PDB file of C-alpha atoms in Angstrom:
ATOM      1  CA  MET S1139       0.268  13.926   4.082  1.00  0.00           C
ATOM      2  CA  ARG S1140       3.776  14.720   5.379  1.00  0.00           C
ATOM      3  CA  GLY S1141       5.001  16.716   8.330  1.00  0.00           C
ATOM      4  CA  GLY S1142       3.451  17.928  11.559  1.00  0.00           C
ATOM      5  CA  ARG S1143       1.239  15.328  13.184  1.00  0.00           C
ATOM      6  CA  TYR S1144       1.828  13.031  10.135  1.00  0.00           C
ATOM      7  CA  GLN S1145       5.623  12.833  10.963  1.00  0.00           C
ATOM      8  CA  ARG S1146       6.650  10.721  13.897  1.00  0.00           C
ATOM      9  CA  HIS S1147       8.716  13.442  15.456  1.00  0.00           C
ATOM     10  CA  GLY S1148       6.195  16.219  14.662  1.00  0.00           C
ATOM     11  CA  LEU S1149       8.633  18.110  12.557  1.00  0.00           C
ATOM     12  CA  GLY S1150       7.612  20.675   9.926  1.00  0.00           C
ATOM     13  CA  ILE S1151       4.049  21.586   8.970  1.00  0.00           C
ATOM     14  CA  PRO S1152       1.478  19.198   7.362  1.00  0.00           C
ATOM     15  CA  LEU S1153       1.475  19.260   3.554  1.00  0.00           C
ATOM     16  CA  GLU S1154      -0.058  17.030   0.917  1.00  0.00           C
ATOM     17  CA  ILE S1155       2.325  14.968  -1.153  1.00  0.00           C
ATOM     18  CA  VAL S1156       1.037  14.681  -4.728  1.00  0.00           C
ATOM     19  CA  GLN S1157       2.200  12.594  -7.734  1.00  0.00           C
ATOM     20  CA  CYS S1158       1.983  13.293 -11.418  1.00  0.00           C
ATOM     21  CA  ARG S1159      -0.019  10.562 -13.244  1.00  0.00           C
ATOM     22  CA  GLN S1160       2.073  10.964 -16.391  1.00  0.00           C
ATOM     23  CA  CYS S1161       5.629  10.985 -15.120  1.00  0.00           C
ATOM     24  CA  ALA S1162       5.271   9.895 -11.451  1.00  0.00           C
ATOM     25  CA  LEU S1163       7.157  12.943 -10.065  1.00  0.00           C
ATOM     26  CA  LEU S1164       6.303  13.687  -6.402  1.00  0.00           C
ATOM     27  CA  TRP S1165       6.048  17.128  -4.762  1.00  0.00           C
ATOM     28  CA  PRO S1166       4.324  18.937  -1.847  1.00  0.00           C
ATOM     29  CA  ASP S1167       1.159  20.940  -2.180  1.00  0.00           C
ATOM     30  CA  PRO S1168       1.101  23.807  -1.259  1.00  0.00           C
ATOM     31  CA  PHE S1169       4.685  24.083  -2.457  1.00  0.00           C
ATOM     32  CA  PRO S1170       7.040  25.616   0.187  1.00  0.00           C
ATOM     33  CA  TYR S1171       9.599  28.301  -0.752  1.00  0.00           C
ATOM     34  CA  PRO S1172      12.202  29.199   1.911  1.00  0.00           C
ATOM     35  CA  LEU S1173      12.530  32.874   2.813  1.00  0.00           C
ATOM     36  CA  ASP S1174      16.372  32.313   3.075  1.00  0.00           C
ATOM     37  CA  PRO S1175      17.553  29.262   1.049  1.00  0.00           C
ATOM     38  CA  SER S1176      21.129  29.614   2.134  1.00  0.00           C
ATOM     39  CA  GLY S1177      20.016  29.410   5.750  1.00  0.00           C
ATOM     40  CA  LEU S1178      18.676  25.861   5.339  1.00  0.00           C
ATOM     41  CA  TYR S1179      22.257  24.495   5.227  1.00  0.00           C
ATOM     42  CA  GLY S1180      23.980  27.343   6.977  1.00  0.00           C
ATOM     43  CA  ASP S1181      26.111  25.406   9.461  1.00  0.00           C
ATOM     44  CA  PRO S1182      28.345  22.878   7.749  1.00  0.00           C
ATOM     45  CA  SER S1183      29.749  21.383  10.863  1.00  0.00           C
ATOM     46  CA  LYS S1184      26.177  20.663  12.084  1.00  0.00           C
ATOM     47  CA  TYR S1185      24.582  19.642   8.803  1.00  0.00           C
ATOM     48  CA  PHE S1186      27.245  17.198   7.825  1.00  0.00           C
ATOM     49  CA  VAL S1187      27.992  15.965  11.335  1.00  0.00           C
ATOM     50  CA  HIS S1188      27.172  12.273  10.657  1.00  0.00           C
ATOM     51  CA  GLU S1189      29.134  12.017   7.401  1.00  0.00           C
ATOM     52  CA  ASP S1190      32.405  10.147   7.114  1.00  0.00           C
ATOM     53  CA  GLU S1191      34.564  12.634   5.110  1.00  0.00           C
ATOM     54  CA  ALA S1192      37.146  10.085   4.056  1.00  0.00           C
ATOM     55  CA  ALA S1193      34.489   7.649   2.888  1.00  0.00           C
ATOM     56  CA  LYS S1194      32.726  10.378   1.001  1.00  0.00           C
ATOM     57  CA  LEU S1195      35.949  11.337  -0.785  1.00  0.00           C
ATOM     58  CA  LYS S1196      36.566   7.710  -1.850  1.00  0.00           C
ATOM     59  CA  ALA S1197      32.902   7.386  -3.042  1.00  0.00           C
ATOM     60  CA  CYS S1198      33.287  10.575  -5.096  1.00  0.00           C
ATOM     61  CA  ARG S1199      36.382   9.108  -6.815  1.00  0.00           C
ATOM     62  CA  ASP S1200      34.922   5.675  -7.364  1.00  0.00           C
ATOM     63  CA  VAL S1201      31.375   6.529  -8.244  1.00  0.00           C
ATOM     64  CA  VAL S1202      31.686   9.872 -10.063  1.00  0.00           C
ATOM     65  CA  ILE S1203      35.178  10.999 -11.216  1.00  0.00           C
ATOM     66  CA  ARG S1204      36.568   7.729 -12.432  1.00  0.00           C
ATOM     67  CA  PRO S1205      33.455   6.712 -14.344  1.00  0.00           C
ATOM     68  CA  ALA S1206      33.346  10.271 -15.810  1.00  0.00           C
ATOM     69  CA  LEU S1207      36.809   9.779 -17.224  1.00  0.00           C
ATOM     70  CA  ARG S1208      35.717   6.502 -18.849  1.00  0.00           C
ATOM     71  CA  HIS S1209      32.484   8.144 -20.290  1.00  0.00           C
ATOM     72  CA  LEU S1210      34.268  11.180 -21.634  1.00  0.00           C
ATOM     73  CA  GLY S1211      37.501   9.489 -22.761  1.00  0.00           C
ATOM     74  CA  LYS S1212      39.478  12.565 -21.659  1.00  0.00           C
ATOM     75  CA  PRO S1213      42.308  12.501 -19.038  1.00  0.00           C
ATOM     76  CA  ARG S1214      41.433  15.915 -17.628  1.00  0.00           C
ATOM     77  CA  PRO S1215      37.845  17.024 -18.420  1.00  0.00           C
ATOM     78  CA  SER S1216      36.462  20.318 -17.179  1.00  0.00           C
ATOM     79  CA  LEU S1217      34.049  20.020 -14.251  1.00  0.00           C
ATOM     80  CA  LEU S1218      31.169  22.115 -12.878  1.00  0.00           C
ATOM     81  CA  ASP S1219      29.894  20.803  -9.575  1.00  0.00           C
ATOM     82  CA  VAL S1220      26.474  22.164  -8.501  1.00  0.00           C
ATOM     83  CA  GLY S1221      25.857  22.372  -4.834  1.00  0.00           C
ATOM     84  CA  SER S1222      29.384  21.533  -3.744  1.00  0.00           C
ATOM     85  CA  GLY S1223      28.745  21.410  -0.020  1.00  0.00           C
ATOM     86  CA  ARG S1224      32.085  20.546   1.668  1.00  0.00           C
ATOM     87  CA  ALA S1225      33.693  20.291  -1.767  1.00  0.00           C
ATOM     88  CA  GLU S1226      34.400  16.528  -1.546  1.00  0.00           C
ATOM     89  CA  LEU S1227      33.678  15.975  -5.266  1.00  0.00           C
ATOM     90  CA  LEU S1228      36.044  18.864  -6.226  1.00  0.00           C
ATOM     91  CA  ARG S1229      38.745  17.409  -3.953  1.00  0.00           C
ATOM     92  CA  ALA S1230      38.331  13.967  -5.412  1.00  0.00           C
ATOM     93  CA  ALA S1231      38.496  15.509  -8.953  1.00  0.00           C
ATOM     94  CA  VAL S1232      41.711  17.298  -8.163  1.00  0.00           C
ATOM     95  CA  ALA S1233      43.204  14.067  -6.580  1.00  0.00           C
ATOM     96  CA  GLU S1234      42.470  12.337  -9.964  1.00  0.00           C
ATOM     97  CA  GLY S1235      44.380  14.991 -11.906  1.00  0.00           C
ATOM     98  CA  LEU S1236      41.618  17.316 -13.037  1.00  0.00           C
ATOM     99  CA  ASP S1237      42.755  20.918 -12.991  1.00  0.00           C
ATOM    100  CA  ASP S1238      39.746  22.841 -14.497  1.00  0.00           C
ATOM    101  CA  VAL S1239      37.144  22.441 -11.768  1.00  0.00           C
ATOM    102  CA  THR S1240      34.424  24.937 -10.625  1.00  0.00           C
ATOM    103  CA  GLY S1241      32.047  24.606  -7.682  1.00  0.00           C
ATOM    104  CA  LEU S1242      28.787  26.370  -7.005  1.00  0.00           C
ATOM    105  CA  GLU S1243      27.380  26.608  -3.481  1.00  0.00           C
ATOM    106  CA  LEU S1244      24.458  28.592  -2.133  1.00  0.00           C
ATOM    107  CA  ALA S1245      25.233  28.593   1.673  1.00  0.00           C
ATOM    108  CA  GLN S1246      27.673  31.383   2.559  1.00  0.00           C
ATOM    109  CA  ALA S1247      28.807  29.507   5.731  1.00  0.00           C
ATOM    110  CA  THR S1248      29.760  26.439   3.591  1.00  0.00           C
ATOM    111  CA  ILE S1249      31.560  28.732   1.084  1.00  0.00           C
ATOM    112  CA  GLU S1250      33.639  30.155   3.947  1.00  0.00           C
ATOM    113  CA  ASP S1251      34.291  26.731   5.441  1.00  0.00           C
ATOM    114  CA  ALA S1252      35.645  25.452   2.110  1.00  0.00           C
ATOM    115  CA  ARG S1253      37.916  28.507   1.730  1.00  0.00           C
ATOM    116  CA  GLU S1254      39.192  28.496   5.315  1.00  0.00           C
ATOM    117  CA  ARG S1255      39.543  24.830   6.029  1.00  0.00           C
ATOM    118  CA  LEU S1256      40.435  23.506   2.566  1.00  0.00           C
ATOM    119  CA  GLY S1257      41.642  26.462   0.540  1.00  0.00           C
ATOM    120  CA  ILE S1258      38.957  25.861  -2.069  1.00  0.00           C
ATOM    121  CA  ARG S1259      37.071  28.720  -3.674  1.00  0.00           C
ATOM    122  CA  LEU S1260      33.341  28.101  -4.292  1.00  0.00           C
ATOM    123  CA  ILE S1261      31.133  30.537  -6.265  1.00  0.00           C
ATOM    124  CA  GLY S1262      28.037  31.754  -4.373  1.00  0.00           C
ATOM    125  CA  LYS S1263      25.536  31.394  -7.167  1.00  0.00           C
ATOM    126  CA  THR S1264      22.827  29.013  -8.357  1.00  0.00           C
ATOM    127  CA  ILE S1265      23.446  27.317 -11.675  1.00  0.00           C
ATOM    128  CA  GLU S1266      20.817  29.547 -13.273  1.00  0.00           C
ATOM    129  CA  GLU S1267      22.588  32.674 -12.074  1.00  0.00           C
ATOM    130  CA  PHE S1268      26.008  31.345 -13.108  1.00  0.00           C
ATOM    131  CA  ALA S1269      24.774  30.393 -16.611  1.00  0.00           C
ATOM    132  CA  VAL S1270      23.557  33.975 -17.308  1.00  0.00           C
ATOM    133  CA  ASP S1271      27.131  35.389 -17.502  1.00  0.00           C
ATOM    134  CA  ALA S1272      29.126  32.268 -18.341  1.00  0.00           C
ATOM    135  CA  THR S1273      31.162  32.461 -21.553  1.00  0.00           C
ATOM    136  CA  ARG S1274      32.272  28.843 -21.587  1.00  0.00           C
ATOM    137  CA  THR S1275      30.971  25.251 -21.376  1.00  0.00           C
ATOM    138  CA  PHE S1276      32.049  22.176 -19.288  1.00  0.00           C
ATOM    139  CA  ASP S1277      32.674  18.560 -20.206  1.00  0.00           C
ATOM    140  CA  LEU S1278      31.020  17.363 -17.017  1.00  0.00           C
ATOM    141  CA  VAL S1279      28.266  18.840 -14.816  1.00  0.00           C
ATOM    142  CA  THR S1280      27.338  17.171 -11.595  1.00  0.00           C
ATOM    143  CA  PHE S1281      24.314  17.351  -9.353  1.00  0.00           C
ATOM    144  CA  SER S1282      25.251  15.166  -6.430  1.00  0.00           C
ATOM    145  CA  ALA S1283      22.340  14.995  -3.838  1.00  0.00           C
ATOM    146  CA  VAL S1284      21.143  18.357  -5.117  1.00  0.00           C
ATOM    147  CA  LEU S1285      18.200  18.123  -7.486  1.00  0.00           C
ATOM    148  CA  GLU S1286      15.781  16.908  -4.852  1.00  0.00           C
ATOM    149  CA  HIS S1287      16.418  20.192  -2.964  1.00  0.00           C
ATOM    150  CA  VAL S1288      16.036  22.514  -5.957  1.00  0.00           C
ATOM    151  CA  HIS S1289      12.832  24.462  -6.175  1.00  0.00           C
ATOM    152  CA  ASP S1290      12.857  24.643 -10.020  1.00  0.00           C
ATOM    153  CA  PRO S1291      14.573  21.546 -11.456  1.00  0.00           C
ATOM    154  CA  ASP S1292      13.481  22.495 -14.926  1.00  0.00           C
ATOM    155  CA  ALA S1293      15.362  25.772 -14.841  1.00  0.00           C
ATOM    156  CA  ALA S1294      18.380  24.096 -13.280  1.00  0.00           C
ATOM    157  CA  ILE S1295      18.624  21.477 -16.125  1.00  0.00           C
ATOM    158  CA  ALA S1296      17.975  24.169 -18.746  1.00  0.00           C
ATOM    159  CA  ALA S1297      20.938  26.073 -17.236  1.00  0.00           C
ATOM    160  CA  ALA S1298      23.008  22.821 -17.388  1.00  0.00           C
ATOM    161  CA  ARG S1299      22.272  22.618 -21.137  1.00  0.00           C
ATOM    162  CA  ARG S1300      23.575  26.154 -21.671  1.00  0.00           C
ATOM    163  CA  LEU S1301      26.757  25.229 -19.816  1.00  0.00           C
ATOM    164  CA  THR S1302      27.467  22.050 -21.823  1.00  0.00           C
ATOM    165  CA  HIS S1303      28.304  21.073 -25.402  1.00  0.00           C
ATOM    166  CA  SER S1304      27.469  18.078 -27.498  1.00  0.00           C
ATOM    167  CA  GLY S1305      29.019  15.007 -25.906  1.00  0.00           C
ATOM    168  CA  SER S1306      29.208  16.561 -22.361  1.00  0.00           C
ATOM    169  CA  MET S1307      28.132  14.335 -19.531  1.00  0.00           C
ATOM    170  CA  LEU S1308      25.617  15.049 -16.771  1.00  0.00           C
ATOM    171  CA  TYR S1309      25.717  13.173 -13.407  1.00  0.00           C
ATOM    172  CA  LEU S1310      22.880  13.120 -10.958  1.00  0.00           C
ATOM    173  CA  ASP S1311      22.237  11.165  -7.798  1.00  0.00           C
ATOM    174  CA  VAL S1312      18.855  11.642  -6.207  1.00  0.00           C
ATOM    175  CA  PRO S1313      16.614   9.724  -3.802  1.00  0.00           C
ATOM    176  CA  HIS S1314      14.476   7.251  -5.803  1.00  0.00           C
ATOM    177  CA  GLU S1315      10.784   7.804  -4.975  1.00  0.00           C
ATOM    178  CA  PRO S1316       8.519   6.023  -4.539  1.00  0.00           C
ATOM    179  CA  ASN S1317      10.609   3.108  -3.431  1.00  0.00           C
ATOM    180  CA  LEU S1318       9.971  -0.185  -1.651  1.00  0.00           C
ATOM    181  CA  LEU S1319      10.189   1.352   1.864  1.00  0.00           C
ATOM    182  CA  THR S1320       7.981   4.337   1.124  1.00  0.00           C
ATOM    183  CA  THR S1321       5.401   2.121  -0.595  1.00  0.00           C
ATOM    184  CA  LEU S1322       5.205  -0.446   2.302  1.00  0.00           C
ATOM    185  CA  VAL S1323       4.940   2.284   4.949  1.00  0.00           C
ATOM    186  CA  GLY S1324       2.250   4.003   2.877  1.00  0.00           C
ATOM    187  CA  ILE S1325       0.291   0.764   2.688  1.00  0.00           C
ATOM    188  CA  ALA S1326       0.724   0.232   6.421  1.00  0.00           C
ATOM    189  CA  ASN S1327      -0.568   3.676   7.156  1.00  0.00           C
ATOM    190  CA  ARG S1328      -3.600   3.261   4.949  1.00  0.00           C
ATOM    191  CA  VAL S1329      -4.440   0.044   6.874  1.00  0.00           C
ATOM    192  CA  ARG S1330      -4.243   2.169  10.035  1.00  0.00           C
ATOM    193  CA  ARG S1331      -6.475   4.752   8.381  1.00  0.00           C
ATOM    194  CA  SER S1332      -3.743   7.348   8.379  1.00  0.00           C
ATOM    195  CA  ARG S1333      -2.949   9.626   5.439  1.00  0.00           C
ATOM    196  CA  GLY S1334       0.689   9.860   6.455  1.00  0.00           C
ATOM    197  CA  VAL S1335       3.526   8.962   4.032  1.00  0.00           C
ATOM    198  CA  ILE S1336       7.286   9.134   4.354  1.00  0.00           C
ATOM    199  CA  ASN S1337       8.030  10.518   0.890  1.00  0.00           C
ATOM    200  CA  LEU S1338       9.981  13.804   0.852  1.00  0.00           C
ATOM    201  CA  ALA S1339      10.674  16.193   3.768  1.00  0.00           C
ATOM    202  CA  PRO S1340       9.553  19.555   2.427  1.00  0.00           C
ATOM    203  CA  THR S1341       9.531  21.533   5.647  1.00  0.00           C
ATOM    204  CA  PHE S1342      12.170  19.863   7.790  1.00  0.00           C
ATOM    205  CA  GLU S1343      15.682  18.421   7.294  1.00  0.00           C
ATOM    206  CA  PRO S1344      16.794  17.283   4.788  1.00  0.00           C
ATOM    207  CA  PHE S1345      14.344  19.542   2.965  1.00  0.00           C
ATOM    208  CA  HIS S1346      13.574  17.396  -0.071  1.00  0.00           C
ATOM    209  CA  VAL S1347      10.900  19.040  -2.196  1.00  0.00           C
ATOM    210  CA  PHE S1348      10.873  16.783  -5.301  1.00  0.00           C
ATOM    211  CA  GLY S1349      10.797  13.018  -5.520  1.00  0.00           C
ATOM    212  CA  PHE S1350      12.308  11.676  -8.785  1.00  0.00           C
ATOM    213  CA  ASN S1351      12.090   8.294 -10.428  1.00  0.00           C
ATOM    214  CA  GLU S1352      13.222   6.881 -13.785  1.00  0.00           C
ATOM    215  CA  ARG S1353      10.159   8.196 -15.678  1.00  0.00           C
ATOM    216  CA  ALA S1354      10.343  11.695 -14.206  1.00  0.00           C
ATOM    217  CA  LEU S1355      14.062  12.107 -14.823  1.00  0.00           C
ATOM    218  CA  LYS S1356      13.895  10.729 -18.360  1.00  0.00           C
ATOM    219  CA  LYS S1357      11.200  13.217 -19.198  1.00  0.00           C
ATOM    220  CA  LEU S1358      13.054  16.134 -17.614  1.00  0.00           C
ATOM    221  CA  LEU S1359      16.459  15.416 -19.106  1.00  0.00           C
ATOM    222  CA  GLY S1360      15.058  14.552 -22.512  1.00  0.00           C
ATOM    223  CA  LYS S1361      13.255  17.843 -22.646  1.00  0.00           C
ATOM    224  CA  HIS S1362      16.618  19.607 -22.528  1.00  0.00           C
ATOM    225  CA  GLY S1363      18.565  17.459 -24.886  1.00  0.00           C
ATOM    226  CA  PHE S1364      20.160  14.938 -22.470  1.00  0.00           C
ATOM    227  CA  GLU S1365      20.024  11.260 -23.241  1.00  0.00           C
ATOM    228  CA  ILE S1366      20.238   8.838 -20.294  1.00  0.00           C
ATOM    229  CA  VAL S1367      23.204   6.505 -20.568  1.00  0.00           C
ATOM    230  CA  SER S1368      22.769   4.529 -17.400  1.00  0.00           C
ATOM    231  CA  ILE S1369      20.698   4.358 -14.273  1.00  0.00           C
ATOM    232  CA  TRP S1370      21.691   2.483 -11.192  1.00  0.00           C
ATOM    233  CA  ILE S1371      19.041   2.083  -8.468  1.00  0.00           C
ATOM    234  CA  TYR S1372      20.790   0.927  -5.285  1.00  0.00           C
ATOM    235  CA  SER S1373      21.111   1.674  -1.569  1.00  0.00           C
ATOM    236  CA  GLU S1374      22.954   0.304   1.380  1.00  0.00           C
ATOM    237  CA  MET S1375      20.851  -0.244   4.489  1.00  0.00           C
ATOM    238  CA  ASP S1376      22.450  -1.491   7.699  1.00  0.00           C
ATOM    239  CA  LEU S1377      22.276  -1.064  11.472  1.00  0.00           C
ATOM    240  CA  PRO S1378      25.030  -0.623  14.145  1.00  0.00           C
ATOM    241  CA  ILE S1379      26.186  -3.799  15.717  1.00  0.00           C
ATOM    242  CA  VAL S1380      23.816  -4.685  18.577  1.00  0.00           C
ATOM    243  CA  LYS S1381      24.983  -7.475  20.859  1.00  0.00           C
ATOM    244  CA  SER S1382      21.522  -9.126  21.459  1.00  0.00           C
ATOM    245  CA  LEU S1383      19.418 -11.786  19.694  1.00  0.00           C
ATOM    246  CA  ARG S1384      16.771  -9.214  18.741  1.00  0.00           C
ATOM    247  CA  GLY S1385      19.400  -6.759  17.471  1.00  0.00           C
ATOM    248  CA  GLY S1386      21.045  -9.490  15.339  1.00  0.00           C
ATOM    249  CA  ALA S1387      17.746 -10.558  13.862  1.00  0.00           C
ATOM    250  CA  LEU S1388      16.777  -6.964  13.146  1.00  0.00           C
ATOM    251  CA  LYS S1389      20.098  -6.418  11.407  1.00  0.00           C
ATOM    252  CA  LEU S1390      19.631  -9.516   9.184  1.00  0.00           C
ATOM    253  CA  GLY S1391      16.134  -8.341   8.360  1.00  0.00           C
ATOM    254  CA  VAL S1392      17.392  -4.924   7.212  1.00  0.00           C
ATOM    255  CA  ARG S1393      20.024  -6.504   5.074  1.00  0.00           C
ATOM    256  CA  ALA S1394      17.477  -8.844   3.492  1.00  0.00           C
ATOM    257  CA  PHE S1395      15.192  -5.966   2.779  1.00  0.00           C
ATOM    258  CA  ALA S1396      17.957  -3.950   1.144  1.00  0.00           C
ATOM    259  CA  HIS S1397      18.890  -7.016  -0.993  1.00  0.00           C
ATOM    260  CA  VAL S1398      15.269  -7.398  -2.223  1.00  0.00           C
ATOM    261  CA  ALA S1399      15.029  -3.650  -2.950  1.00  0.00           C
ATOM    262  CA  ASN S1400      18.273  -3.612  -4.928  1.00  0.00           C
ATOM    263  CA  ARG S1401      17.373  -6.768  -6.915  1.00  0.00           C
ATOM    264  CA  THR S1402      13.964  -5.442  -7.853  1.00  0.00           C
ATOM    265  CA  GLY S1403      14.895  -1.867  -8.730  1.00  0.00           C
ATOM    266  CA  THR S1404      12.945  -0.438  -5.819  1.00  0.00           C
ATOM    267  CA  ALA S1405      15.822   0.765  -3.691  1.00  0.00           C
ATOM    268  CA  ALA S1406      16.010   4.217  -2.165  1.00  0.00           C
ATOM    269  CA  ASN S1407      18.792   5.869  -4.271  1.00  0.00           C
ATOM    270  CA  MET S1408      19.228   6.473  -8.002  1.00  0.00           C
ATOM    271  CA  TYR S1409      22.506   7.274  -9.809  1.00  0.00           C
ATOM    272  CA  VAL S1410      22.174   8.636 -13.336  1.00  0.00           C
ATOM    273  CA  TRP S1411      24.472   9.338 -16.216  1.00  0.00           C
ATOM    274  CA  ALA S1412      23.261  11.313 -19.228  1.00  0.00           C
ATOM    275  CA  ARG S1413      24.955  12.632 -22.349  1.00  0.00           C
ATOM    276  CA  ARG S1414      24.178  15.978 -24.051  1.00  0.00           C
ATOM    277  CA  THR S1415      23.104  15.254 -27.665  1.00  0.00           C
TER     278      THR S1415
END
């Protein structure tokens, strides 16, 4: 169970979290559909308040754009960014010399923020809606921290296929579930005779409704003609500097935990490159 009395802050409503025995995909049951999807992320200044914008831009260049150039072997590939948010990925792409970039974003407030603050135009459509009228394809399609929020990932990846050609690349980063932390907390809760888990967050921020792992993504992408090129399972876990013996010990413990998770492929984040066959 997740949410309500099964969540330590009492957020959301209680839902079961279920897992497919064949592909290990996680999702809530009953499955929640928002009445206003754009309203979930309606205030960009609030929703992204804890993000370091400069660090995010650097990460976009180092983790996505520059590797994409190596994968594609093109100096200026065309890019479609799905769920652009504050448009960091688009800005990083332009900084690397890409001039054919398109961003899709569902939240109207975020679209207006990108236009007014950055001068960037985002298209207010889902990838499925955009694919209906599209008359072109892209060299690169990115889903950066998006697919775990999407209520029909199968339709989204099917649309990505229609918007790509043979040799195009697909980039996704998603939470990796289950992972070492969610597994250990689940075991601890069972010992306490609680049904609570910390997988997903279907009815409260950050509104994750699907939990992906290697098996689930390989099955989904393969169904639509994408072959996985690489998967990197990694996360950084750290705590603010606390000037006390207990705080220092806790900080070392968190770092050790992250090291074990990264070395064993059980970390909390997954970065995937796939090529359209």
